[in-house]
PDB file of C-alpha atoms in Angstrom:
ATOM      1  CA  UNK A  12     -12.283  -3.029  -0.235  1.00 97.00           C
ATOM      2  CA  UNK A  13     -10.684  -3.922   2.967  1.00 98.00           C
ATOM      3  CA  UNK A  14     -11.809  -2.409   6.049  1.00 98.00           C
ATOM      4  CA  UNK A  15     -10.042  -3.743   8.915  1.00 98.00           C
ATOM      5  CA  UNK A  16      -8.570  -1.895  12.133  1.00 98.00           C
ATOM      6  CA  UNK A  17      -4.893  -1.526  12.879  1.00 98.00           C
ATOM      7  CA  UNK A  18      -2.870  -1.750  15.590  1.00 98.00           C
ATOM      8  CA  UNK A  19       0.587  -1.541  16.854  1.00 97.00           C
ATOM      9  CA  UNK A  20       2.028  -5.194  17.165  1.00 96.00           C
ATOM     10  CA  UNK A  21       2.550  -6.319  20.280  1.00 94.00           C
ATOM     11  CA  UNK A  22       6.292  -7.927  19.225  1.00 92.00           C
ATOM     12  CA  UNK A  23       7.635  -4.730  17.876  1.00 94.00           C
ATOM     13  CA  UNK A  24       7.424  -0.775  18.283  1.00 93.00           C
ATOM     14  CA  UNK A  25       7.599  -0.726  14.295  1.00 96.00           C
ATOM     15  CA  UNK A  26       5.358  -3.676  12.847  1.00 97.00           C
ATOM     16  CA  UNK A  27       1.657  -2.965  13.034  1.00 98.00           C
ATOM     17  CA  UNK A  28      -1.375  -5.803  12.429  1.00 98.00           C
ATOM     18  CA  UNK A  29      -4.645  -5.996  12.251  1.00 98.00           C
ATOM     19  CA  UNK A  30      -6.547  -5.941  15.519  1.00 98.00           C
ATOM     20  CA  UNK A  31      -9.765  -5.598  16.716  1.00 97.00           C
ATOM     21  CA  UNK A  32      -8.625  -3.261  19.104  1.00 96.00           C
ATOM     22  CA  UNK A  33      -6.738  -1.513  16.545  1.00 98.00           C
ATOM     23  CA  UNK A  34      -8.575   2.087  15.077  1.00 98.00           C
ATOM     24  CA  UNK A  35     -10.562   2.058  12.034  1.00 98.00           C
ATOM     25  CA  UNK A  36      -8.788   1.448   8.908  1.00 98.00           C
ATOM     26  CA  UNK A  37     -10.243   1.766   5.069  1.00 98.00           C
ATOM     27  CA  UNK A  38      -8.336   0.981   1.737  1.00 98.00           C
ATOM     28  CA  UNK A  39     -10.065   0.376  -1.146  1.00 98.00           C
ATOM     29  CA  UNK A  40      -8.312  -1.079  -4.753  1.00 98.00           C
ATOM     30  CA  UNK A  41      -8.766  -2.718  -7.941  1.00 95.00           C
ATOM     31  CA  UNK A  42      -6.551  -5.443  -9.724  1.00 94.00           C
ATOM     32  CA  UNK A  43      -5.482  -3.313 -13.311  1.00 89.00           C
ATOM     33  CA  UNK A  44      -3.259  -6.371 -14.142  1.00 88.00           C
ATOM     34  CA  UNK A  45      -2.459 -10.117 -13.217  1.00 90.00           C
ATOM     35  CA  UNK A  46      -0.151 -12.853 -13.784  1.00 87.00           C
ATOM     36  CA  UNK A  47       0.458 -16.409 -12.050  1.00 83.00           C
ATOM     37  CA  UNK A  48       1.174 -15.078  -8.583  1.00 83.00           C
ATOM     38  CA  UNK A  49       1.695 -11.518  -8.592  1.00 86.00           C
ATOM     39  CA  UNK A  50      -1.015  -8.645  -9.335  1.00 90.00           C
ATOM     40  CA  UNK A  51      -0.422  -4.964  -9.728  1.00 89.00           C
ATOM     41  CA  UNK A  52      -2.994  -2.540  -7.832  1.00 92.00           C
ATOM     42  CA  UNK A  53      -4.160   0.774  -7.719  1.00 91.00           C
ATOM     43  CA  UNK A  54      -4.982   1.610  -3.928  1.00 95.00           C
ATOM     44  CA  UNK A  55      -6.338   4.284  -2.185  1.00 94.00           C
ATOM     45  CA  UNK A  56      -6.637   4.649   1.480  1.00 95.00           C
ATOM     46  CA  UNK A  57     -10.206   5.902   2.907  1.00 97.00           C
ATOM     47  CA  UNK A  58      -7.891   6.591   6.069  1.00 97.00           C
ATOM     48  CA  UNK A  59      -4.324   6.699   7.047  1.00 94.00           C
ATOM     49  CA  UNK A  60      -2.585   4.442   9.180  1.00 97.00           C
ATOM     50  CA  UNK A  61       1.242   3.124   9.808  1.00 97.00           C
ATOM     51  CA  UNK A  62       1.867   0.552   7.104  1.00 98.00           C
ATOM     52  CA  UNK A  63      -1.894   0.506   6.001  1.00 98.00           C
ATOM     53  CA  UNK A  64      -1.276  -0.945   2.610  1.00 98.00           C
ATOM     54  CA  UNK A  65       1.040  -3.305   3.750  1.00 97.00           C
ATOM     55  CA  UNK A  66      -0.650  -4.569   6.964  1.00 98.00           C
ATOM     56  CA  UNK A  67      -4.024  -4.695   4.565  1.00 98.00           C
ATOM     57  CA  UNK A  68      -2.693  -6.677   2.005  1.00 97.00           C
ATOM     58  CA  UNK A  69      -0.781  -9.069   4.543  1.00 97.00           C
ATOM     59  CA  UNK A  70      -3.669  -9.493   5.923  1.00 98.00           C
ATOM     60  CA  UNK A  71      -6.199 -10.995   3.280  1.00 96.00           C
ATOM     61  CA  UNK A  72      -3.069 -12.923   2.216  1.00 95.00           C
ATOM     62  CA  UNK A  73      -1.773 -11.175  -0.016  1.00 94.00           C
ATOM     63  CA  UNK A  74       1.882  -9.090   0.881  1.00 95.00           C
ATOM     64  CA  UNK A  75       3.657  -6.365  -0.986  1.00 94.00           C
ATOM     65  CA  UNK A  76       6.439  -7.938  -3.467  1.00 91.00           C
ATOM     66  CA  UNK A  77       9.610  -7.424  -1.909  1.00 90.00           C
ATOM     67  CA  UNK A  78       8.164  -6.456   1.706  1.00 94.00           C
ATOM     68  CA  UNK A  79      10.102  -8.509   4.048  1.00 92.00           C
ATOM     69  CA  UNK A  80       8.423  -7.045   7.424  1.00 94.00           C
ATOM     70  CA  UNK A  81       5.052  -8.086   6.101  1.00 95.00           C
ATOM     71  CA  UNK A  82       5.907 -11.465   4.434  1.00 92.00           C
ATOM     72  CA  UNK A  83       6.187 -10.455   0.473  1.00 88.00           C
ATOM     73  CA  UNK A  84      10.179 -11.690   0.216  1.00 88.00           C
ATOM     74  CA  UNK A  85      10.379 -12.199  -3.310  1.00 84.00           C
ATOM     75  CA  UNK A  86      13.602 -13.824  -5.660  1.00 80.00           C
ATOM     76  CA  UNK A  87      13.581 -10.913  -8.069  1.00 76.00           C
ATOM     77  CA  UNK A  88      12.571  -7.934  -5.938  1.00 80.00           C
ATOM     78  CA  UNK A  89      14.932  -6.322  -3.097  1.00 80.00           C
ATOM     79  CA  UNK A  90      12.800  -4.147  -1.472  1.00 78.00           C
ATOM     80  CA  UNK A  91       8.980  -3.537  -1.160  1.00 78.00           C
ATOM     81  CA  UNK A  92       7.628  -2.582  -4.580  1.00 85.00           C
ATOM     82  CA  UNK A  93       4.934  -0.542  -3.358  1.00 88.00           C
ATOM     83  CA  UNK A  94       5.268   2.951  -5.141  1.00 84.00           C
ATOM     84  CA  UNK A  95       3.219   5.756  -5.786  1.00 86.00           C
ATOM     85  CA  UNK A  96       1.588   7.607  -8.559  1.00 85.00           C
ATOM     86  CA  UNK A  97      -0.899  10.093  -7.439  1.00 87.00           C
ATOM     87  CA  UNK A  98      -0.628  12.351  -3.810  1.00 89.00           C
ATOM     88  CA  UNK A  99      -2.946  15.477  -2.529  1.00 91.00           C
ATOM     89  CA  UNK A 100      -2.177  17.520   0.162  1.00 93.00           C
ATOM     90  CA  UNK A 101      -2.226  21.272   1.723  1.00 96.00           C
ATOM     91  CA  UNK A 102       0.930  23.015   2.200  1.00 97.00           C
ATOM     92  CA  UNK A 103       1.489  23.324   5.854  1.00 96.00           C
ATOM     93  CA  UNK A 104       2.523  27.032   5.125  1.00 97.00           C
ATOM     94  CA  UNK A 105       1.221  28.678   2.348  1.00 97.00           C
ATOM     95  CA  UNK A 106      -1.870  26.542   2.531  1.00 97.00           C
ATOM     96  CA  UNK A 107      -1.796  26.162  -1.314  1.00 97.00           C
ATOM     97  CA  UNK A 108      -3.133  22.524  -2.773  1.00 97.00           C
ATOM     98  CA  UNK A 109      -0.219  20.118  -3.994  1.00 97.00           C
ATOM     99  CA  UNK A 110      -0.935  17.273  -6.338  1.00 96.00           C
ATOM    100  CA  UNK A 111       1.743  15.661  -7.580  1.00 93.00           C
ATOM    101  CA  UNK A 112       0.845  12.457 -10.506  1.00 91.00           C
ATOM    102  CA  UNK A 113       2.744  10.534 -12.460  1.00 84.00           C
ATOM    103  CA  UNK A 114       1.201   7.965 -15.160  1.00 80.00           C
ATOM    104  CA  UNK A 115       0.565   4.693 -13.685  1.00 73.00           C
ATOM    105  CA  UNK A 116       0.830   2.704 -17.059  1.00 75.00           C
ATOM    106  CA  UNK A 117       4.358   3.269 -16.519  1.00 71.00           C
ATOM    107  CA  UNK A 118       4.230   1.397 -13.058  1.00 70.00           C
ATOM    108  CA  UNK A 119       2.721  -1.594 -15.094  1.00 72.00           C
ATOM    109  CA  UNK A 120       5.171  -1.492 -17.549  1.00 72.00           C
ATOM    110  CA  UNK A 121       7.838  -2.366 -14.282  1.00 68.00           C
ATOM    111  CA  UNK A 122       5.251  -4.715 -13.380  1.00 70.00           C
ATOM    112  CA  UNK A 123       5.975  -6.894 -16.546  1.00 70.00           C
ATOM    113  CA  UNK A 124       9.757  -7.994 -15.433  1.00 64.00           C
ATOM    114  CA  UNK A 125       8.092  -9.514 -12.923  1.00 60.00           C
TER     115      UNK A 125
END
């Protein structure tokens, strides 16, 4: 678990960090798979905050793959390689419940060109 407030950066209108003056900010996530220096994830954020994935994992030291605004520049990866699998939400109009899943052993699969 990280908890660990976020704020805007003071160098840029887009970049955000981790500040104590920042508001509370939760994610919590388990390593499903590892290999010399890369690790996939499942994540899920407690709260939700510009770039809270990012800015969390930058933090402990650990970037996205492929994230050049938070430090993850990787060889083989053009791009962040943060993706999703699983989102919940209410429909702004209709107010019906959306959840939208995909299966996240496929994600791992990806994970192994790495």
């Amino acid at each position: 678990m990280i908890e660990a407030p976020i704020a805007r950066s003071d160098e840029s209108i887009i970049e955000r960090c981790v500040s104590e003056n920042g508001k509370y900010a939760k994610t919590v996530f388990r390593t499903l798979k590892q290999k010399e220096n890369v690790s996939c994830c499942e994540v899920q954020l407690c709260t939700g905050r510009t770039h809270q994935i990012r800015v969390h994992f930058q933090f402990m030291g650990h970037p996205i793959v492929g994230d050049d605004l938070y430090g993850g520049v990787h060889h083989l990866v053009k791009g962040q390689s943060l993706q999703c699998c699983s989102l919940k939400f209410v429909h702004p109009i209709n107010h019906n419940k959306i959840s939208i899943n995909i299966d996240y052993k496929q994600l791992i699969q990806l994970f192994n060109v790495l």
